[in-house]
Amino acid sequence: MSEQLKFIVEQLNREPFKKNFNLITFDSLEPMQLLQILNDVLAEIDPKQAIDIREEMPEQTVKRICALLGMLKYKPPGNLSDVSSFRQGLVTGSKPVIHPILHWLLQRVPELKKRTYLARFLVKLEVPADFLQDDIINDTYHQYEELVEGFKTYHKECEQLRTSGFSTAEIRRDISAMEEEKDQLIKRVERLKKRVESVSNHQRMLEQARQLRVEKEREEALTQQKQEQKNQLFQAEQRLLRSEQQLKDLRQAAADANPESLMKRLEEEIKINSYMVSEKLPKELEGMRRTVQFLQKVASEPAMGQADLQELEDKIKEADSQINQLIEKRMMRYDPMDDKLSLYRQQASIIARRKESKAEELQEAREELAAAERELRQRTNQTQGSDGEEVIRGDEMKRLVAKLRSKGTVYKKKRQEIAELKADYGVVQRTEEILKQRHDAVQQKLQAVEAEKGISGYSDTQEELERVSAIKSELDEKKGRTLDDMSEMVKKLNSMIVEKKSALAPIIKELRSLRQQSQELGQEYEEKKAQYESCAAGLESNRSKLEQHFVSHLPPQAPTGTNCKLGSVPLCPRQILEMQIQRAAEEMKAYVSPDPPASCLRDEWPFLFQQKLREEQKTVRESHSANMEQVKMWRDLEQLMECKRQCFIRAKNRESIGQIIQEGGEDRLVL
């Protein structure tokens, strides 16, 4: 409860309530103040609830609060499940009723605000069935239901867009960046086209490059399709092998089975199951029942102290000593016939214990088998769900081992071939070195011949030209590929821009409507603000007038000045009476004079008197029931006292009559 109060006080001290409470002041609030705080919290959730409860009847307040709590799906605690007691607690401002409501509301204010907002549009109006017989009303109600469903869809889309993380500013930046990249790529494509136009047969080369790329993509698709078909074929072969093995196992089992063996197996299973059902399981059930009864007995007993434990230990020691004495007495009365019977009893008990242990082992084995089967099914389902293949069994594992062995032999052969190829590579490398040496010698001879003929450098120039032509052809191929890639990129960018624009179109439409709503709300806010400022200025002027009026009616000896404000002058009762007498005299003079002042107490008194009467009426209405009960109790007490007085008078009269009779008798005796 203290944590609950602490949480409530912390939340009420924050925005937007700013109550400035502490635990002591909050706990000492009056019931009406507590109800007003509850109403303020509900007004924060639903602005329609912003009402001063002093201006409202208690029944209407409780009805309104209960309706809103029902709409918010509030459930009272377990001890307040009775509706009448809950309503009575709301009427009286009971803390055990209002504190849980405040704690529940302050925990989820944003969620409840959203729920109240949706309830305005989603809580359907209840139209009687008789009214729905009218066609116009029925059509209107169907349109209303369609609008409700449309609101649901629009609200879901709005929430999805809010939680999707998209930002219009980011999307606009992306679009502008993409458009800039698009312009740059278009310029680069134009420059490359201008460069390629100078090359002969560039259109035919571009077409061949496009065909080559299409064929490569087709080759990749066919390769992937071929691999998938290979995997499917392998899986089908595995399933076929498993099915053949299962068929073979079933045929062997059918060949080995005969009626006698089946009957023996079934009889053994029946005996085991009958023993489990008739002997073992009832014993275990009875033992569990005794354990449960013992535990219930222990739980029902009160808590035990050290003295109780000591007493129980003493009782246990006494019982052990009695058992030992009985065992000694039995051993003293030893009988050999009983000894023979005890031998058989021991054997029977040993056999029974073995039987029970074997039954327990059998049950544990069955449980382990069931658990293993469940795990096997789970693993099988997991592997089928992940890869689409089943678990490999023992025979399949043997076949896989045989395949691995065959692959091992193939691997050894391939490794031997690789060694031979490495040896051949060494020979080829040596041959290459020899040929390079010969090529160098031939080049030297060629350079010498060129120098003799006067054309030195001719072979180098020829090689350089061939190298440049080869580089040029490679560059041409790269240019063709670059142009194709750039055209594809431009297409992709255009498609992305179109997709982004189509995705942004509904958001922009909704943004326009939201901007319009924002402008309308801003105008409404400015109007309300102007009304509030005008009202505040009027109240401030009224307060200043009242303050001046009060200061003007103070006595001459009272302090005046800038620090003299309403309610800040402490006066004694004599001074107050003198002021009242002086004010009454002034009122009489003003009333008698032919030129009365503009405002006097005679004119203000009816308004003040009416206000005071309203407050007294409100207090009387609040305390009427309690006062009536008190009046009834006083009347009963008055009747009781009157009855006692009558009884006392009667008893006194009787005593006086008896005394008179006694005095008369004595007088007679004297005579």
XYZ file of C-alpha atoms in Angstrom:
671
model
C 0.000 0.000 0.000
C 2.847 2.416 0.793
C 4.445 1.751 -2.615
C 1.066 2.400 -4.233
C 0.655 5.728 -2.426
C 4.232 6.701 -3.250
C 3.679 6.009 -6.954
C 0.394 7.975 -6.972
C 1.993 10.990 -5.256
C 4.979 10.961 -7.645
C 2.734 10.887 -10.696
C 0.423 13.609 -9.375
C 3.403 15.895 -8.696
C 4.581 15.611 -12.306
C 3.216 17.146 -15.487
C 0.390 17.802 -16.243
C -1.113 17.627 -12.741
C 1.500 19.499 -10.589
C -0.363 18.881 -7.331
C 2.666 19.327 -5.011
C 1.591 16.553 -2.615
C 3.520 14.430 -0.166
C 2.452 11.166 1.445
C 1.028 12.863 4.552
C -0.959 15.569 2.764
C -2.296 13.102 0.183
C -3.354 10.599 2.838
C -5.114 13.328 4.840
C -7.303 14.518 1.936
C -11.044 14.732 2.422
C -13.332 12.380 0.428
C -14.573 15.220 -1.812
C -11.003 16.333 -2.537
C -10.012 12.756 -3.335
C -12.958 12.436 -5.714
C -11.952 15.725 -7.361
C -8.402 14.423 -7.897
C -9.824 11.247 -9.458
C -12.000 13.402 -11.714
C -8.933 15.500 -12.712
C -7.025 12.365 -13.712
C -10.017 11.169 -15.744
C -10.224 14.629 -17.346
C -6.579 14.285 -18.424
C -7.510 11.018 -20.139
C -10.842 12.268 -21.524
C -11.241 16.103 -21.689
C -15.034 15.715 -21.530
C -14.707 14.775 -17.835
C -13.339 18.211 -16.820
C -16.177 19.045 -14.390
C -16.263 20.440 -10.877
C -17.937 17.671 -8.860
C -19.310 20.235 -6.387
C -21.605 21.457 -9.154
C -22.854 17.961 -9.899
C -25.101 15.559 -8.033
C -23.269 12.598 -6.404
C -25.397 10.069 -8.305
C -24.501 11.651 -11.635
C -20.817 11.781 -10.683
C -20.742 8.078 -9.768
C -22.663 7.132 -12.904
C -20.288 9.124 -15.121
C -17.122 7.739 -13.479
C -18.420 4.145 -13.573
C -19.327 4.478 -17.261
C -15.837 5.778 -18.129
C -14.100 3.097 -16.039
C -16.203 0.423 -17.737
C -15.223 1.783 -21.119
C -11.551 1.745 -20.028
C -12.010 -1.921 -18.889
C -11.059 -1.318 -15.279
C -11.548 -4.320 -12.979
C -11.842 -3.635 -9.234
C -9.660 -5.672 -6.823
C -10.913 -8.997 -5.500
C -12.311 -7.557 -2.280
C -14.347 -4.923 -4.217
C -15.939 -7.173 -6.825
C -19.421 -6.329 -5.521
C -20.866 -3.550 -7.695
C -22.986 -2.019 -4.955
C -20.071 -1.776 -2.510
C -17.874 -0.330 -5.268
C -20.479 2.335 -6.090
C -20.970 3.115 -2.385
C -17.205 3.544 -2.016
C -17.181 5.986 -4.937
C -20.068 7.969 -3.443
C -18.379 8.287 -0.051
C -14.881 8.852 -1.500
C -13.470 5.739 0.193
C -9.680 5.467 0.024
C -9.616 1.634 -0.487
C -11.756 2.202 -3.595
C -10.187 5.352 -5.087
C -6.481 4.609 -4.441
C -6.430 1.431 -6.639
C -8.282 3.329 -9.388
C -5.712 6.157 -9.326
C -2.815 3.673 -9.313
C -4.284 1.798 -12.293
C -5.015 4.994 -14.258
C -1.651 6.676 -13.648
C 0.216 3.538 -14.744
C -1.226 3.611 -18.261
C -2.268 7.183 -19.115
C -1.076 7.172 -22.800
C -2.737 3.812 -23.473
C -6.011 4.973 -21.908
C -5.925 8.239 -23.878
C -5.681 6.229 -27.065
C -8.521 3.960 -25.923
C -10.809 6.915 -25.171
C -9.986 8.434 -28.542
C -10.864 5.184 -30.307
C -13.982 4.666 -28.186
C -15.493 7.861 -29.594
C -15.547 6.250 -33.050
C -15.663 2.491 -32.362
C -18.321 2.198 -29.630
C -21.408 1.548 -31.729
C -24.719 3.199 -31.054
C -27.428 0.852 -29.823
C -30.468 1.175 -32.099
C -33.576 -0.818 -31.151
C -34.636 -3.518 -33.564
C -38.012 -1.869 -34.059
C -36.363 1.265 -35.441
C -34.210 -0.785 -37.796
C -37.353 -1.950 -39.588
C -37.416 1.446 -41.273
C -35.457 1.326 -44.539
C -33.916 4.783 -44.172
C -32.729 4.107 -40.617
C -31.438 0.675 -41.637
C -29.459 2.102 -44.582
C -28.069 4.871 -42.393
C -27.029 2.347 -39.752
C -25.271 0.201 -42.381
C -23.431 3.281 -43.642
C -22.467 4.025 -40.052
C -21.063 0.476 -39.622
C -19.121 0.794 -42.896
C -17.646 4.084 -41.713
C -16.609 2.432 -38.426
C -14.871 -0.382 -40.327
C -13.189 2.181 -42.594
C -11.954 4.070 -39.554
C -10.449 0.824 -38.199
C -8.518 0.182 -41.411
C -7.305 3.782 -41.683
C -6.231 3.804 -38.054
C -4.263 0.546 -38.514
C -2.528 1.943 -41.610
C -1.705 5.147 -39.735
C -0.205 3.186 -36.825
C 1.813 1.015 -39.212
C 3.189 4.099 -40.936
C 4.064 5.671 -37.591
C 5.894 2.541 -36.414
C 7.498 1.717 -39.781
C 10.310 4.216 -39.236
C 9.820 6.012 -42.555
C 10.497 9.723 -42.567
C 9.329 11.982 -45.360
C 12.447 14.134 -45.043
C 14.735 11.109 -45.406
C 12.739 9.805 -48.383
C 12.917 13.202 -50.046
C 16.675 13.331 -49.496
C 16.981 9.828 -50.974
C 14.906 10.814 -53.988
C 16.940 13.978 -54.573
C 20.196 11.987 -54.240
C 18.888 9.363 -56.676
C 17.864 12.038 -59.146
C 21.339 13.599 -58.928
C 22.932 10.180 -59.488
C 20.565 9.613 -62.379
C 21.610 12.913 -63.994
C 25.278 12.072 -63.499
C 24.812 8.614 -65.020
C 22.912 10.037 -67.974
C 25.757 12.480 -68.611
C 28.343 9.709 -68.354
C 26.328 7.512 -70.724
C 26.130 10.356 -73.237
C 29.887 10.953 -73.009
C 30.621 7.238 -73.488
C 28.214 7.057 -76.414
C 30.043 9.932 -78.075
C 33.346 8.143 -77.574
C 32.008 4.813 -78.877
C 30.390 6.340 -81.973
C 33.855 6.838 -83.454
C 34.479 3.061 -83.318
C 33.408 1.115 -86.385
C 30.618 -1.492 -85.995
C 29.909 -0.374 -82.412
C 26.190 -1.237 -82.672
C 26.931 -4.809 -83.689
C 29.479 -5.122 -80.869
C 26.984 -3.783 -78.305
C 24.339 -6.221 -79.507
C 26.771 -9.129 -79.254
C 27.752 -8.020 -75.713
C 24.081 -7.936 -74.704
C 23.518 -11.404 -76.159
C 26.607 -12.669 -74.328
C 25.310 -11.324 -71.006
C 21.856 -12.848 -71.597
C 23.411 -16.214 -72.420
C 25.573 -16.090 -69.281
C 22.539 -15.379 -67.121
C 20.703 -18.216 -68.805
C 23.682 -20.497 -68.232
C 23.680 -19.612 -64.508
C 19.949 -20.305 -64.260
C 20.343 -23.645 -66.031
C 23.262 -24.570 -63.747
C 21.207 -23.781 -60.664
C 18.262 -25.746 -62.048
C 20.563 -28.682 -62.799
C 21.915 -28.633 -59.234
C 18.389 -28.563 -57.805
C 17.371 -31.501 -59.968
C 20.458 -33.413 -58.835
C 19.528 -32.783 -55.202
C 15.971 -33.902 -55.834
C 17.222 -37.030 -57.601
C 19.543 -37.841 -54.691
C 16.714 -37.377 -52.187
C 14.430 -39.588 -54.278
C 17.107 -42.304 -54.433
C 17.560 -42.105 -50.662
C 13.810 -42.420 -50.093
C 13.683 -45.356 -52.488
C 16.520 -47.121 -50.645
C 14.837 -46.539 -47.296
C 11.529 -47.830 -48.589
C 13.226 -50.952 -50.009
C 14.975 -51.574 -46.693
C 11.731 -51.158 -44.754
C 9.989 -53.558 -47.135
C 12.794 -56.060 -46.678
C 12.599 -55.802 -42.870
C 8.836 -56.260 -42.934
C 9.137 -59.328 -45.132
C 11.732 -60.844 -42.793
C 9.563 -60.143 -39.778
C 6.572 -61.717 -41.524
C 8.647 -64.776 -42.487
C 9.983 -65.321 -38.948
C 6.604 -64.764 -37.241
C 4.330 -67.716 -36.432
C 1.164 -67.962 -34.302
C 2.897 -69.708 -31.358
C 5.591 -67.079 -30.943
C 3.064 -64.283 -31.311
C 0.800 -65.892 -28.692
C 3.722 -66.337 -26.268
C 4.768 -62.738 -26.735
C 1.226 -61.500 -26.203
C 0.783 -63.697 -23.097
C 3.979 -62.319 -21.596
C 2.862 -58.769 -22.284
C -0.580 -59.522 -20.781
C 0.998 -60.987 -17.614
C 3.304 -58.007 -17.213
C 0.502 -55.514 -17.781
C -1.875 -57.360 -15.417
C 0.803 -57.387 -12.700
C 1.410 -53.674 -13.248
C -2.304 -52.890 -13.097
C -3.384 -55.187 -10.273
C -0.372 -55.096 -7.914
C 2.285 -52.496 -8.600
C 0.265 -49.451 -9.619
C -2.342 -49.820 -6.782
C 0.487 -50.048 -4.232
C 2.146 -46.946 -5.639
C -1.209 -45.154 -5.709
C -1.927 -46.107 -2.100
C 1.542 -44.971 -1.030
C 1.038 -41.641 -2.771
C -2.353 -41.226 -1.091
C -0.842 -41.897 2.336
C 1.917 -39.397 1.589
C -0.645 -36.795 0.516
C -2.744 -37.409 3.636
C 0.331 -37.120 5.829
C 1.383 -33.884 4.108
C -2.156 -32.472 4.429
C -2.164 -33.367 8.112
C 1.209 -31.678 8.591
C 0.058 -28.607 6.650
C -3.196 -28.324 8.659
C -1.377 -28.394 12.001
C -0.175 -25.102 13.495
C 3.466 -24.062 13.442
C 5.610 -26.048 15.872
C 8.144 -24.596 18.232
C 11.287 -26.037 19.795
C 9.332 -27.470 22.739
C 6.950 -29.343 20.400
C 9.885 -30.781 18.443
C 11.530 -31.939 21.659
C 8.290 -33.627 22.745
C 8.020 -35.444 19.410
C 11.627 -36.629 19.668
C 10.901 -38.000 23.145
C 7.866 -39.873 21.806
C 9.963 -41.334 18.972
C 12.588 -42.542 21.456
C 9.891 -44.172 23.612
C 8.400 -45.900 20.541
C 11.875 -47.183 19.511
C 12.483 -48.570 22.988
C 9.100 -50.325 22.955
C 9.887 -51.851 19.527
C 13.246 -53.124 20.804
C 11.560 -54.674 23.849
C 8.995 -56.438 21.649
C 11.770 -57.777 19.411
C 13.613 -59.125 22.465
C 10.454 -60.788 23.771
C 9.849 -62.385 20.384
C 13.401 -63.716 20.231
C 13.004 -65.177 23.726
C 9.910 -67.073 22.555
C 11.894 -68.650 19.730
C 10.110 -71.576 17.916
C 11.885 -73.757 15.278
C 8.672 -74.232 13.280
C 8.279 -70.506 13.080
C 11.936 -70.364 11.965
C 11.151 -72.646 8.960
C 8.192 -70.538 8.047
C 10.309 -67.399 8.370
C 12.750 -68.869 5.840
C 9.939 -69.274 3.332
C 8.651 -65.850 4.186
C 12.088 -64.377 3.529
C 12.314 -66.160 0.182
C 8.829 -64.973 -0.763
C 9.669 -61.400 0.224
C 12.939 -61.576 -1.746
C 11.067 -62.817 -4.820
C 8.417 -60.113 -4.391
C 11.110 -57.443 -4.097
C 12.864 -58.772 -7.209
C 9.555 -58.788 -9.020
C 8.889 -55.209 -8.012
C 12.398 -54.122 -8.990
C 12.072 -55.800 -12.395
C 8.673 -54.186 -12.866
C 10.200 -50.805 -12.005
C 13.068 -51.464 -14.423
C 10.541 -52.455 -17.097
C 8.542 -49.276 -16.481
C 11.682 -47.137 -16.595
C 12.757 -48.859 -19.817
C 9.336 -48.218 -21.341
C 9.491 -44.578 -20.303
C 13.000 -44.263 -21.749
C 11.812 -45.927 -24.972
C 8.847 -43.550 -25.206
C 11.104 -40.570 -24.519
C 13.594 -41.769 -27.140
C 10.788 -42.226 -29.667
C 9.468 -38.732 -28.913
C 12.944 -37.265 -29.282
C 13.430 -39.214 -32.526
C 10.152 -37.847 -33.890
C 11.113 -34.317 -32.852
C 14.548 -34.609 -34.462
C 12.961 -36.077 -37.609
C 10.444 -33.228 -37.800
C 13.204 -30.672 -37.230
C 15.405 -32.091 -39.966
C 12.453 -32.380 -42.345
C 11.442 -28.803 -41.575
C 14.965 -27.430 -42.056
C 16.425 -29.419 -44.974
C 13.478 -31.482 -46.200
C 15.410 -34.748 -45.625
C 14.845 -37.565 -43.149
C 17.259 -38.914 -40.535
C 19.763 -41.449 -41.749
C 19.269 -44.952 -40.264
C 21.836 -47.718 -39.604
C 21.684 -49.469 -42.981
C 21.880 -46.175 -44.780
C 24.900 -45.268 -42.667
C 26.590 -48.506 -43.767
C 25.920 -47.670 -47.377
C 27.292 -44.173 -46.852
C 30.446 -45.667 -45.285
C 30.863 -47.924 -48.304
C 30.450 -44.912 -50.577
C 33.016 -42.996 -48.553
C 35.459 -45.896 -48.915
C 34.983 -45.962 -52.674
C 35.435 -42.186 -52.740
C 38.599 -42.641 -50.656
C 40.073 -44.935 -53.293
C 39.111 -42.411 -55.978
C 40.766 -39.688 -53.890
C 43.992 -41.682 -53.693
C 43.972 -42.153 -57.462
C 43.374 -38.462 -58.032
C 46.160 -37.593 -55.609
C 48.520 -39.855 -57.551
C 47.462 -38.141 -60.781
C 48.118 -34.741 -59.168
C 51.633 -35.890 -58.230
C 52.246 -36.995 -61.814
C 50.920 -33.665 -63.087
C 53.250 -31.821 -60.698
C 56.183 -33.786 -62.116
C 55.045 -32.932 -65.652
C 54.725 -29.299 -64.562
C 58.365 -29.314 -63.409
C 59.434 -30.687 -66.760
C 57.358 -28.086 -68.624
C 58.762 -25.316 -66.436
C 62.306 -26.429 -67.220
C 61.449 -26.551 -70.927
C 60.028 -23.033 -70.669
C 63.288 -21.754 -69.182
C 65.301 -23.338 -71.967
C 62.976 -21.829 -74.568
C 63.296 -18.401 -72.925
C 67.070 -18.667 -73.099
C 66.868 -19.590 -76.785
C 64.385 -16.737 -77.354
C 66.796 -14.284 -75.784
C 69.609 -15.534 -77.996
C 67.409 -15.212 -81.101
C 66.413 -11.683 -80.030
C 70.048 -10.680 -79.679
C 70.787 -12.051 -83.108
C 67.735 -10.226 -84.528
C 68.821 -6.941 -82.963
C 72.306 -7.414 -84.469
C 70.803 -8.078 -87.929
C 68.516 -5.005 -87.587
C 71.539 -2.885 -86.618
C 73.430 -4.158 -89.687
C 70.452 -3.361 -91.967
C 69.898 0.053 -90.343
C 66.374 -0.685 -88.965
C 67.157 -1.215 -85.291
C 64.052 -1.287 -82.977
C 61.707 -2.609 -85.654
C 60.739 -5.788 -83.704
C 60.156 -3.816 -80.483
C 57.933 -1.352 -82.332
C 55.983 -4.224 -83.849
C 55.445 -5.849 -80.444
C 54.413 -2.498 -78.940
C 51.834 -2.000 -81.713
C 50.429 -5.474 -81.161
C 50.252 -4.832 -77.401
C 48.497 -1.470 -77.938
C 45.970 -3.059 -80.316
C 45.270 -5.785 -77.744
C 44.785 -3.162 -74.989
C 42.490 -1.209 -77.294
C 40.324 -4.233 -77.959
C 40.082 -4.931 -74.199
C 39.108 -1.307 -73.564
C 36.453 -1.529 -76.244
C 35.018 -4.624 -74.584
C 35.063 -2.889 -71.179
C 33.335 0.168 -72.678
C 30.604 -2.037 -74.084
C 30.094 -3.762 -70.735
C 30.133 -0.390 -68.927
C 27.470 1.020 -71.236
C 25.252 -1.986 -70.677
C 25.747 -1.788 -66.911
C 24.992 1.914 -66.903
C 21.810 1.449 -68.919
C 20.675 -1.271 -66.498
C 21.498 0.968 -63.558
C 19.480 3.819 -65.091
C 16.505 1.474 -65.520
C 16.795 0.314 -61.918
C 17.010 3.896 -60.654
C 13.947 4.885 -62.699
C 11.984 1.938 -61.296
C 13.118 2.759 -57.734
C 12.097 6.408 -58.159
C 8.669 5.351 -59.440
C 8.229 2.946 -56.487
C 9.259 5.608 -53.977
C 6.881 8.133 -55.534
C 3.995 5.629 -55.460
C 4.815 4.790 -51.830
C 4.966 8.475 -50.899
C 1.708 9.445 -52.640
C -0.709 8.232 -49.879
C 1.620 9.586 -47.161
C 1.677 13.021 -48.814
C -2.122 12.980 -49.131
C -2.484 12.111 -45.478
C 0.112 14.765 -44.586
C -1.953 17.405 -46.375
C -5.076 16.473 -44.419
C -3.068 16.435 -41.187
C -1.644 19.884 -41.982
C -5.164 21.187 -42.521
C -6.242 19.672 -39.193
C -3.206 21.237 -37.535
C -4.114 24.669 -38.915
C -7.713 24.290 -37.712
C -6.548 23.231 -34.263
C -4.110 26.173 -34.161
C -6.915 28.599 -34.966
C -9.121 27.027 -32.304
C -6.237 27.231 -29.825
C -5.727 30.953 -30.558
C -9.460 31.623 -30.073
C -9.535 29.724 -26.751
C -6.379 31.509 -25.646
C -7.915 34.915 -26.391
C -11.059 33.926 -24.451
C -8.956 32.758 -21.531
C -6.876 35.954 -21.475
C -9.995 38.159 -21.583
C -11.611 36.129 -18.778
C -8.418 36.303 -16.699
C -8.191 40.072 -17.217
C -11.819 40.479 -16.099
C -11.243 38.373 -12.986
C -8.088 40.324 -12.162
C -9.941 43.642 -12.506
C -12.755 42.344 -10.266
C -10.224 41.233 -7.676
C -8.500 44.613 -7.699
C -11.882 46.386 -7.331
C -12.788 44.175 -4.371
C -9.411 44.842 -2.803
C -9.827 48.604 -3.207
C -13.375 48.375 -1.839
C -12.104 46.492 1.190
C -9.259 48.942 1.814
C -11.633 51.898 1.495
C -13.860 50.514 4.275
C -11.049 49.925 6.764
C -11.006 52.073 9.955
C -8.630 55.080 10.098
C -6.273 53.359 12.563
C -5.936 50.282 10.322
C -2.661 50.021 8.323
C -2.934 51.121 4.683
C -0.609 51.310 1.730
C 0.781 48.985 -0.882
C 1.274 46.113 1.574
C -2.358 46.215 2.793
C -4.193 43.590 0.811
C -7.350 41.606 1.206
C -7.138 39.331 4.239
C -3.698 40.621 5.353
C -4.868 42.923 8.271
C -5.243 41.141 11.628
C -8.080 42.718 13.602
C -9.374 42.033 17.131
C -13.098 41.289 17.744
C -13.684 44.780 19.234
C -12.309 46.502 16.161
C -14.379 44.229 13.916
C -17.554 45.110 15.866
C -16.712 48.813 15.689
C -16.168 48.520 11.956
C -19.488 46.700 11.536
C -21.319 49.355 13.642
C -19.661 52.123 11.641
C -20.567 50.386 8.368
C -24.188 49.983 9.525
C -24.353 53.685 10.440
C -22.968 54.631 7.040
C -25.483 52.348 5.333
C -28.347 53.985 7.292
C -27.114 57.449 6.304
C -26.791 56.389 2.694
C -30.257 54.837 2.737
C -31.871 57.945 4.330
C -29.974 60.481 2.214
C -31.735 61.686 -0.998
C -28.525 61.089 -3.013
C -27.632 57.396 -2.376
C -24.225 56.051 -3.531
C -23.816 53.819 -6.608
C -23.065 50.634 -4.608
C -24.037 49.902 -1.042
C -24.282 46.906 1.236
C -28.056 46.810 0.815
C -27.602 46.066 -2.891
C -24.787 43.557 -2.384
C -26.370 41.766 0.556
C -28.960 39.680 -1.438
C -26.239 38.275 -3.664
C -23.992 37.440 -0.696
C -26.954 36.075 1.235
C -27.959 33.866 -1.692
C -24.398 32.555 -2.050
C -24.228 31.817 1.657
C -27.613 30.088 1.502
C -26.399 27.944 -1.416
C -23.355 26.866 0.551
C -25.514 26.099 3.608
C -27.932 24.183 1.374
C -25.054 22.164 -0.036
C -23.696 21.321 3.436
C -27.211 20.458 4.649
C -27.751 18.213 1.621
C -24.459 16.438 2.209
C -25.102 15.902 5.937
C -28.889 15.382 5.692
C -28.863 11.583 6.009
C -26.460 11.604 8.964
C -28.411 14.406 10.694
C -31.709 12.578 10.203
C -30.247 9.453 11.792
C -28.983 11.560 14.705
C -32.430 13.207 15.126
C -34.048 9.783 15.169
C -31.592 8.625 17.810
C -32.328 11.744 19.951
C -36.066 11.153 19.624
C -35.642 7.527 20.707
C -33.543 8.718 23.644
C -36.171 11.305 24.557
C -38.899 8.644 24.502
C -36.752 6.365 26.647
C -36.113 9.132 29.194
C -39.820 10.030 29.232
C -40.683 6.391 29.868
C -38.170 6.265 32.717
C -39.635 9.495 34.175
C -43.175 8.077 34.042
C -42.003 4.868 35.687
C -40.256 6.877 38.392
C -43.372 9.000 39.023
C -45.573 5.918 39.248
C -43.211 4.233 41.688
C -43.081 7.382 43.796
C -46.902 7.634 43.860
C -47.166 4.021 44.947
C -44.706 4.589 47.812
C -46.623 7.704 49.016
C -49.962 5.810 48.944
C -48.421 2.967 50.995
C -47.104 5.394 53.557
C -50.542 7.015 53.893
C -52.180 3.621 54.373
C -49.612 2.683 57.031
C -50.145 5.977 58.878
C -53.932 5.478 58.835
C -53.596 1.979 60.313
C -51.374 3.204 63.116
C -53.902 5.946 63.985
C -56.622 3.351 64.222
C -54.539 1.220 66.535
C -53.888 4.199 68.802
C -57.581 4.949 69.027
